[in-house]
Amino acid sequence: MSKINEKINRKDVGNVLDKIAVHRGENRVDTVRRLGYFVVALVLALLFFFPFYWLIKVAATWPSGSLYAGTPSLGLESLELYNFIRVYYEIPFPRYLFNSIVITMLAVVGSLVTNSLAAYSLTKDFVGKKVVMAFMVAALMIPYYVTVIPAFLLTNELGLLNTHLGVALPFMTFIIGTFILKNSFDAIPDSMLEAARLDGASEIYVLFGVMWRLAKPALATNVILAFIQTWNAYLWPLVVVSDRKMQPLPLALASFTTRFDGNFALQYAFAIMVLVPVVIMFLLLQKQFIRSVVQGSVKE
Amino acid sequence: MKDSIFSTLRQIRLLFGSLSLRDLLVNRLVLVIVVTLVVTGSVQVFASANNDGHFSGQVTNAAGEPVADATVVIQGLNIRSQTGRENTTTDENGYYEFPNQTDLLEFRIIVTKEGYESTVIRYHLYFKGQNDQIDVTLHKSE
């Protein structure tokens, strides 16, 4: 081995060792930073999850008096389903569930159709389009509570008080949903729609057969938003429903809370029974929901 | 007019024709609905097969020997009230039974016998009229 090689080798080795040291240091800093993020995220996640945990813990406690007896604890001593059964026997839960499902289905299907039609029309150029858009944006600024009395009078005129359709009607369209769909429809190339028309497709087929297939994430977002706002609606059903048999779940929950004031185990059990369908719905559609939010944030 | 109606109908048929039966039936939403219906149906079938309201059990002492002639009382519990009491006595083998308790869901069972401490147990069934059995152990009073 020549001396030149020896010198080069020593330098190379030194350089490599330095680089490794720097790299290790970077890795260590990166790992510590990631660990920090993880710990913060974990603490936040636990903080957000705690109310739900408490809801489950109280709902799963039987007898409910044991909540106040002895030393309070955070642990889940036993998982007792009795409170849910008691709720089932105390109120006509299947009837309320049926009401909520029918009202929500009507609102979801109705909002998909009406929002799609509105969004499709807004993808076209026509005289006064900007005025219509401005009008829709302005309508967003009107507080919901202001619209309740006119909507009630109209529903009364239509003879839809105490009916599923009467409760679902105002939820059958919402402006945010129209704009979400409009943005999604705008992204579809015109050439594709032209090709469909050349193949003999009508405008209805272009909308529901072509555009719907290409705008699934936006439709899923629409479904989720319509589902959540209808399922959780309280004020509007309170105004239009006076017949107990026609109450949806949130109204039933409110009257149940009044009736069993102080019995937290039953109240929480009922709250979980109301909450479960929403959670299932979100879990089923979360991929589309997140995809739609991400797509909406990027403008290319 | 006639042509446009036929054209619309053809388009609608085309619209639904593009959906396959597999698309409609094999998805997560349908799976959740099917599982929910199957579980609910199974529970209903099980409940309807076991809801004669036959509630029974055996009363024994700490040594495991049957206690005859013990008085067993059950009292239904509602959320804010109590229902009427029903009582019976154990036979020579310590067995007791309450037939036709089809409205029973949550209740208190009180077992008394001279020379023993009376025992009170709070109990619940999982559906009204569930056939169930609860054995009670009595301890001698001091």
Coordinates of C-alpha atoms in Angstrom, one line a residue:
Chain A
M1 CA 0.0 0.0 0.0
S2 CA 1.5 3.3 -1.0
K3 CA 1.7 6.3 1.3
I4 CA -0.6 8.4 -1.0
N5 CA -3.3 5.7 -0.6
E6 CA -2.7 5.8 3.1
K7 CA -3.3 9.6 3.2
I8 CA -6.4 9.4 1.0
N9 CA -7.8 6.5 3.1
R10 CA -7.3 8.3 6.3
K11 CA -9.1 11.4 4.9
D12 CA -11.9 9.4 3.5
V13 CA -12.4 7.5 6.7
G14 CA -12.4 10.7 8.6
N15 CA -15.0 12.3 6.3
V16 CA -17.2 9.2 6.5
L17 CA -17.0 9.1 10.2
D18 CA -17.8 12.8 10.4
K19 CA -20.8 12.4 8.1
I20 CA -22.0 9.4 10.2
A21 CA -21.7 11.4 13.4
V22 CA -23.6 14.4 11.9
H23 CA -26.2 12.0 10.4
R24 CA -26.5 10.3 13.8
G25 CA -27.0 13.6 15.5
E26 CA -29.6 14.6 13.0
N27 CA -31.4 11.3 13.4
R28 CA -31.3 11.7 17.2
V29 CA -32.7 15.2 17.0
D30 CA -35.4 14.0 14.5
T31 CA -36.3 11.0 16.8
V32 CA -36.5 13.3 19.8
R33 CA -38.7 15.7 17.9
R34 CA -40.9 13.0 16.6
L35 CA -41.2 11.5 20.1
G36 CA -42.2 15.0 21.4
Y37 CA -44.9 15.3 18.7
F38 CA -46.1 11.8 19.5
V39 CA -46.4 12.5 23.3
V40 CA -48.2 15.8 22.7
A41 CA -50.5 14.1 20.2
L42 CA -51.2 11.3 22.6
V43 CA -52.0 13.6 25.5
L44 CA -54.3 15.6 23.3
A45 CA -56.0 12.4 22.0
L46 CA -56.5 11.2 25.5
L47 CA -57.9 14.6 26.5
F48 CA -60.4 14.5 23.6
F49 CA -61.2 10.8 24.2
F50 CA -61.8 11.2 28.0
P51 CA -65.4 12.6 27.8
F52 CA -66.3 9.6 25.6
Y53 CA -64.7 7.2 28.0
W54 CA -66.6 8.8 30.9
L55 CA -69.8 8.5 28.9
I56 CA -69.2 4.8 28.4
K57 CA -68.0 4.3 32.0
V58 CA -71.1 5.9 33.5
A59 CA -73.5 4.2 31.0
A60 CA -71.9 0.8 31.9
T61 CA -72.3 1.2 35.6
W62 CA -75.1 -0.7 37.4
P63 CA -76.7 0.0 39.8
S64 CA -76.4 3.6 39.0
G65 CA -76.3 4.5 42.7
S66 CA -72.8 2.9 42.9
L67 CA -71.5 6.0 41.0
Y68 CA -71.9 8.0 44.2
A69 CA -71.0 5.2 46.7
G70 CA -67.5 4.6 47.9
T71 CA -64.3 6.1 46.4
P72 CA -64.7 7.5 42.9
S73 CA -62.5 5.9 40.4
L74 CA -61.6 6.4 36.8
G75 CA -61.3 2.7 36.0
L76 CA -64.0 0.6 34.3
E77 CA -65.0 -1.9 37.0
S78 CA -67.4 -3.9 34.9
L79 CA -69.1 -3.5 31.5
E80 CA -72.8 -3.8 32.3
L81 CA -75.2 -3.5 29.4
Y82 CA -78.3 -3.3 31.6
N83 CA -78.8 0.5 31.4
F84 CA -79.1 0.2 27.6
I85 CA -81.8 -2.5 28.1
R86 CA -83.6 -0.3 30.6
V87 CA -83.7 2.6 28.2
Y88 CA -85.1 0.2 25.5
Y89 CA -87.9 -0.7 27.9
E90 CA -88.6 2.8 29.2
I91 CA -89.2 4.5 25.9
P92 CA -90.3 3.3 22.4
F93 CA -86.7 3.5 21.2
P94 CA -87.2 1.5 17.9
R95 CA -90.0 4.0 16.9
Y96 CA -87.6 7.0 17.6
L97 CA -84.8 5.3 15.7
F98 CA -87.2 4.6 12.8
N99 CA -88.2 8.3 12.7
S100 CA -84.6 9.4 12.8
I101 CA -83.6 7.0 10.0
V102 CA -86.5 7.9 7.7
I103 CA -86.0 11.7 8.3
T104 CA -82.2 11.3 7.7
M105 CA -82.6 9.2 4.6
L106 CA -85.0 11.7 3.1
A107 CA -82.7 14.5 3.9
V108 CA -79.6 12.8 2.6
V109 CA -81.2 11.6 -0.7
G110 CA -83.0 14.9 -1.2
S111 CA -79.8 16.9 -0.5
L112 CA -77.8 14.8 -2.9
V113 CA -80.3 15.3 -5.7
T114 CA -81.0 19.0 -5.1
N115 CA -77.4 20.0 -4.4
S116 CA -76.2 18.1 -7.5
L117 CA -78.8 19.8 -9.7
A118 CA -77.9 23.2 -8.3
A119 CA -74.1 22.5 -8.5
Y120 CA -74.5 21.2 -12.1
S121 CA -76.3 24.4 -13.2
L122 CA -73.6 26.5 -11.6
T123 CA -70.9 24.8 -13.6
K124 CA -72.6 26.2 -16.8
D125 CA -72.3 29.8 -17.9
F126 CA -75.6 31.7 -17.9
V127 CA -76.7 35.3 -17.5
G128 CA -76.9 36.2 -13.9
K129 CA -74.7 33.3 -12.6
K130 CA -72.6 35.7 -10.5
V131 CA -75.8 37.2 -9.0
V132 CA -77.1 33.7 -8.1
M133 CA -73.7 32.8 -6.6
A134 CA -73.6 36.0 -4.6
F135 CA -77.2 35.4 -3.5
M136 CA -76.3 32.0 -2.2
V137 CA -73.2 33.2 -0.4
A138 CA -75.3 36.0 1.1
A139 CA -77.9 33.4 2.2
L140 CA -75.1 31.8 4.3
M141 CA -75.0 34.9 6.4
I142 CA -78.6 34.7 7.5
P143 CA -78.8 33.1 10.9
Y144 CA -80.6 29.8 10.9
Y145 CA -83.0 30.9 13.8
V146 CA -84.4 33.7 11.6
T147 CA -85.7 31.2 9.1
V148 CA -87.5 29.0 11.6
I149 CA -90.8 30.9 11.7
P150 CA -91.2 31.4 7.9
A151 CA -90.2 27.7 7.4
F152 CA -92.8 26.7 10.0
L153 CA -95.6 28.7 8.3
L154 CA -94.7 27.2 5.0
T155 CA -94.6 23.7 6.4
N156 CA -98.0 24.3 8.0
E157 CA -99.4 25.6 4.6
L158 CA -98.1 22.4 3.0
G159 CA -99.8 20.3 5.6
L160 CA -96.5 18.7 6.6
L161 CA -96.5 19.3 10.3
N162 CA -95.9 16.1 12.3
T163 CA -94.6 14.2 9.2
H164 CA -91.2 12.8 8.4
L165 CA -91.1 14.9 5.2
G166 CA -92.0 18.0 7.1
V167 CA -89.0 17.5 9.4
A168 CA -86.6 16.5 6.5
L169 CA -87.7 19.3 4.1
P170 CA -85.4 22.1 5.2
F171 CA -82.4 19.7 5.3
M172 CA -82.9 18.6 1.7
T173 CA -80.5 21.3 0.5
F174 CA -77.7 23.2 2.0
I175 CA -75.5 25.8 0.3
I176 CA -72.1 24.4 1.5
G177 CA -73.0 21.0 -0.1
T178 CA -73.8 22.8 -3.4
F179 CA -70.5 24.5 -3.4
I180 CA -68.6 21.3 -2.5
L181 CA -70.3 19.6 -5.4
K182 CA -69.8 22.5 -7.7
N183 CA -66.0 22.5 -7.0
S184 CA -65.9 18.8 -7.7
F185 CA -67.9 19.1 -10.9
D186 CA -65.7 21.9 -12.1
A187 CA -62.7 19.6 -12.0
I188 CA -64.3 17.2 -14.5
P189 CA -63.0 17.9 -18.0
D190 CA -65.7 19.2 -20.5
S191 CA -64.3 16.8 -23.1
M192 CA -65.6 13.8 -21.0
L193 CA -69.1 15.3 -20.8
E194 CA -69.0 16.1 -24.5
A195 CA -68.1 12.5 -25.2
A196 CA -71.0 11.3 -23.2
R197 CA -73.4 13.6 -25.0
L198 CA -72.1 12.4 -28.4
D199 CA -72.9 8.9 -27.3
G200 CA -76.5 10.0 -26.8
A201 CA -76.5 10.7 -23.0
S202 CA -79.1 13.2 -21.8
E203 CA -78.3 15.9 -19.3
I204 CA -79.8 13.7 -16.5
Y205 CA -77.5 10.9 -17.5
V206 CA -74.5 13.2 -17.8
L207 CA -75.1 14.4 -14.2
F208 CA -76.1 11.2 -12.5
G209 CA -74.4 8.6 -14.7
V210 CA -71.1 10.4 -15.5
M211 CA -70.5 13.2 -13.0
W212 CA -71.7 11.4 -10.0
R213 CA -69.3 8.6 -10.7
L214 CA -66.4 11.0 -10.9
A215 CA -67.3 13.0 -7.8
K216 CA -67.7 10.3 -5.3
P217 CA -65.6 11.9 -2.5
A218 CA -67.6 15.1 -2.8
L219 CA -70.9 13.1 -2.7
A220 CA -69.6 11.3 0.4
T221 CA -68.8 14.6 2.1
N222 CA -72.3 15.7 1.1
V223 CA -73.8 12.5 2.6
I224 CA -71.8 13.0 5.9
L225 CA -72.7 16.6 6.3
A226 CA -76.4 16.0 5.5
F227 CA -76.4 13.0 7.8
I228 CA -74.8 14.7 10.7
Q229 CA -76.9 17.9 10.6
T230 CA -80.2 16.0 10.1
W231 CA -79.4 13.3 12.7
N232 CA -78.5 15.9 15.3
A233 CA -81.2 18.4 14.5
Y234 CA -83.1 19.6 17.5
L235 CA -84.7 23.0 17.0
W236 CA -86.5 22.3 13.8
P237 CA -88.0 19.0 14.9
L238 CA -89.0 20.6 18.1
V239 CA -91.0 23.3 16.2
V240 CA -92.7 21.0 13.7
V241 CA -93.3 17.8 15.7
S242 CA -95.8 17.9 18.5
D243 CA -96.8 14.2 18.3
R244 CA -94.6 12.1 20.5
K245 CA -94.7 9.2 18.1
M246 CA -93.1 11.3 15.4
Q247 CA -90.1 12.5 17.5
P248 CA -86.6 11.8 16.2
L249 CA -83.9 10.7 18.6
P250 CA -82.5 14.1 19.7
L251 CA -86.0 15.3 20.8
A252 CA -86.6 12.0 22.6
L253 CA -83.2 12.4 24.3
A254 CA -84.1 15.8 25.6
S255 CA -87.5 14.7 27.0
F256 CA -85.8 11.5 28.4
T257 CA -83.2 13.7 30.1
T258 CA -86.0 15.8 31.7
R259 CA -88.0 12.7 32.7
F260 CA -85.0 10.9 34.3
D261 CA -83.3 14.0 35.6
G262 CA -80.4 12.9 37.8
N263 CA -80.1 9.4 36.5
F264 CA -76.9 9.9 34.6
A265 CA -76.4 6.2 33.8
L266 CA -79.6 6.0 31.8
Q267 CA -79.1 9.4 30.2
Y268 CA -75.6 8.5 29.1
A269 CA -76.7 5.1 27.9
F270 CA -79.4 6.8 25.7
A271 CA -76.8 9.4 24.5
I272 CA -74.6 6.5 23.4
M273 CA -77.5 4.9 21.6
V274 CA -78.1 8.1 19.7
L275 CA -74.4 8.6 19.0
V276 CA -73.5 5.1 17.7
P277 CA -75.1 5.5 14.2
V278 CA -73.2 8.7 13.6
V279 CA -69.9 7.1 14.6
I280 CA -70.6 4.1 12.3
M281 CA -71.5 6.4 9.4
F282 CA -68.3 8.4 9.9
L283 CA -66.2 5.3 10.1
L284 CA -67.7 3.9 6.9
L285 CA -67.2 7.1 5.0
Q286 CA -64.1 8.6 6.7
K287 CA -61.7 7.7 3.8
Q288 CA -63.9 9.6 1.3
F289 CA -64.5 12.4 3.7
I290 CA -60.7 13.0 4.3
R291 CA -60.0 12.6 0.6
S292 CA -62.6 15.2 -0.3
V293 CA -61.3 17.7 2.3
V294 CA -57.7 17.2 1.0
Q295 CA -58.9 17.6 -2.6
G296 CA -60.8 20.8 -1.8
S297 CA -57.6 22.3 -0.2
V298 CA -55.6 22.0 -3.4
K299 CA -56.3 24.1 -6.4
E300 CA -54.4 23.1 -9.5
Chain B
M1 CA -93.6 14.5 -26.5
K2 CA -93.9 10.7 -26.7
D3 CA -90.3 10.5 -28.0
S4 CA -89.0 12.6 -25.2
I5 CA -90.8 10.5 -22.6
F6 CA -89.3 7.3 -24.1
S7 CA -85.9 8.9 -24.3
T8 CA -86.1 9.9 -20.6
L9 CA -87.2 6.4 -19.6
R10 CA -84.4 4.9 -21.7
Q11 CA -81.9 7.2 -20.0
I12 CA -83.2 6.3 -16.5
R13 CA -82.9 2.6 -17.4
L14 CA -79.4 3.1 -18.7
L15 CA -78.6 4.9 -15.4
F16 CA -79.7 2.1 -13.3
G17 CA -78.4 -0.5 -15.8
S18 CA -74.9 0.8 -15.1
L19 CA -75.2 -0.2 -11.5
S20 CA -74.5 -3.9 -11.0
L21 CA -76.2 -6.0 -8.3
R22 CA -72.7 -6.6 -6.8
D23 CA -72.1 -2.9 -6.4
L24 CA -75.4 -2.5 -4.7
L25 CA -75.2 -5.5 -2.3
V26 CA -71.5 -6.0 -1.6
N27 CA -70.4 -2.9 0.3
R28 CA -69.6 -2.0 3.9
L29 CA -72.9 -0.2 4.5
V30 CA -74.9 -3.2 3.5
L31 CA -72.6 -5.4 5.6
V32 CA -73.2 -3.2 8.7
I33 CA -77.0 -3.3 8.1
V34 CA -77.0 -7.1 7.6
V35 CA -74.9 -7.7 10.7
T36 CA -77.1 -5.4 12.7
L37 CA -80.3 -7.2 11.4
V38 CA -78.8 -10.7 12.1
V39 CA -77.7 -9.7 15.6
T40 CA -81.1 -8.1 16.4
G41 CA -82.9 -11.1 14.9
S42 CA -80.9 -13.6 16.9
V43 CA -81.5 -11.7 20.1
Q44 CA -85.2 -11.5 19.4
V45 CA -85.4 -15.3 18.7
F46 CA -83.4 -16.1 21.8
A47 CA -85.6 -13.7 23.9
S48 CA -88.9 -15.1 22.6
A49 CA -87.7 -18.7 23.3
N50 CA -86.8 -17.9 26.9
N51 CA -89.4 -15.4 28.1
D52 CA -91.8 -17.6 30.1
G53 CA -91.0 -15.6 33.2
H54 CA -89.8 -18.7 35.1
F55 CA -87.5 -17.5 37.9
S56 CA -86.1 -20.1 40.4
G57 CA -83.1 -21.0 42.5
Q58 CA -81.9 -22.8 45.6
V59 CA -81.2 -21.4 49.0
T60 CA -78.3 -23.1 50.9
N61 CA -76.4 -22.4 54.1
A62 CA -72.7 -21.6 54.3
A63 CA -72.0 -25.4 54.4
G64 CA -73.8 -25.8 51.1
E65 CA -76.8 -27.7 52.7
P66 CA -80.3 -26.8 51.4
V67 CA -82.4 -24.5 53.7
A68 CA -86.0 -25.6 53.8
D69 CA -88.9 -23.3 54.6
A70 CA -87.0 -20.1 54.0
T71 CA -89.1 -17.2 52.9
V72 CA -88.2 -15.7 49.5
V73 CA -89.6 -12.4 48.4
I74 CA -89.1 -10.6 45.1
Q75 CA -89.9 -7.0 44.6
G76 CA -89.8 -5.4 41.2
L77 CA -87.9 -2.1 40.9
N78 CA -88.7 0.7 38.5
I79 CA -86.6 3.7 38.1
R80 CA -88.4 5.8 40.6
S81 CA -90.7 3.3 42.3
Q82 CA -91.1 -0.2 43.5
T83 CA -93.8 -2.7 42.4
G84 CA -95.7 -5.1 44.7
R85 CA -94.0 -8.0 46.5
E86 CA -94.4 -11.7 45.8
N87 CA -93.3 -14.4 48.1
T88 CA -92.9 -18.1 48.3
T89 CA -91.1 -20.6 50.5
T90 CA -88.4 -23.1 49.7
D91 CA -89.1 -26.8 49.6
E92 CA -87.2 -29.5 51.5
N93 CA -84.3 -29.3 49.0
G94 CA -84.1 -25.5 49.4
Y95 CA -85.6 -24.8 45.9
Y96 CA -88.0 -22.0 45.2
E97 CA -89.7 -20.8 42.1
F98 CA -91.7 -17.8 40.8
P99 CA -93.6 -18.7 37.6
N100 CA -95.2 -16.3 35.2
Q101 CA -93.0 -13.3 36.1
T102 CA -93.3 -11.9 32.5
D103 CA -92.9 -8.3 33.5
L104 CA -89.9 -8.7 35.8
L105 CA -86.8 -6.9 34.7
E106 CA -85.0 -5.4 37.7
F107 CA -85.8 -6.5 41.2
R108 CA -84.8 -7.1 44.7
I109 CA -84.7 -10.7 46.2
I110 CA -85.0 -11.0 49.9
V111 CA -84.4 -14.3 51.6
T112 CA -85.3 -14.7 55.3
K113 CA -85.2 -17.7 57.7
E114 CA -85.2 -17.9 61.4
G115 CA -81.7 -18.4 62.8
Y116 CA -80.1 -16.9 59.6
E117 CA -79.2 -13.4 58.6
S118 CA -81.7 -12.2 56.0
T119 CA -80.1 -11.6 52.6
V120 CA -81.0 -8.9 50.1
I121 CA -79.7 -9.1 46.5
R122 CA -80.4 -6.6 43.8
Y123 CA -80.6 -8.3 40.5
H124 CA -81.6 -7.7 36.9
L125 CA -82.5 -9.7 33.9
Y126 CA -81.5 -9.0 30.3
F127 CA -85.1 -9.0 28.9
K128 CA -88.5 -9.0 30.5
G129 CA -89.7 -12.5 31.5
Q130 CA -86.2 -14.0 31.1
N131 CA -86.0 -17.5 32.6
D132 CA -83.3 -17.4 35.1
Q133 CA -82.0 -18.9 38.2
I134 CA -80.3 -17.4 41.3
D135 CA -78.9 -19.3 44.2
V136 CA -78.7 -17.7 47.6
T137 CA -76.4 -18.5 50.5
L138 CA -77.7 -17.8 54.0
H139 CA -75.3 -17.2 56.9
K140 CA -76.2 -18.1 60.5
S141 CA -77.0 -15.1 62.7
E142 CA -74.9 -14.6 65.8

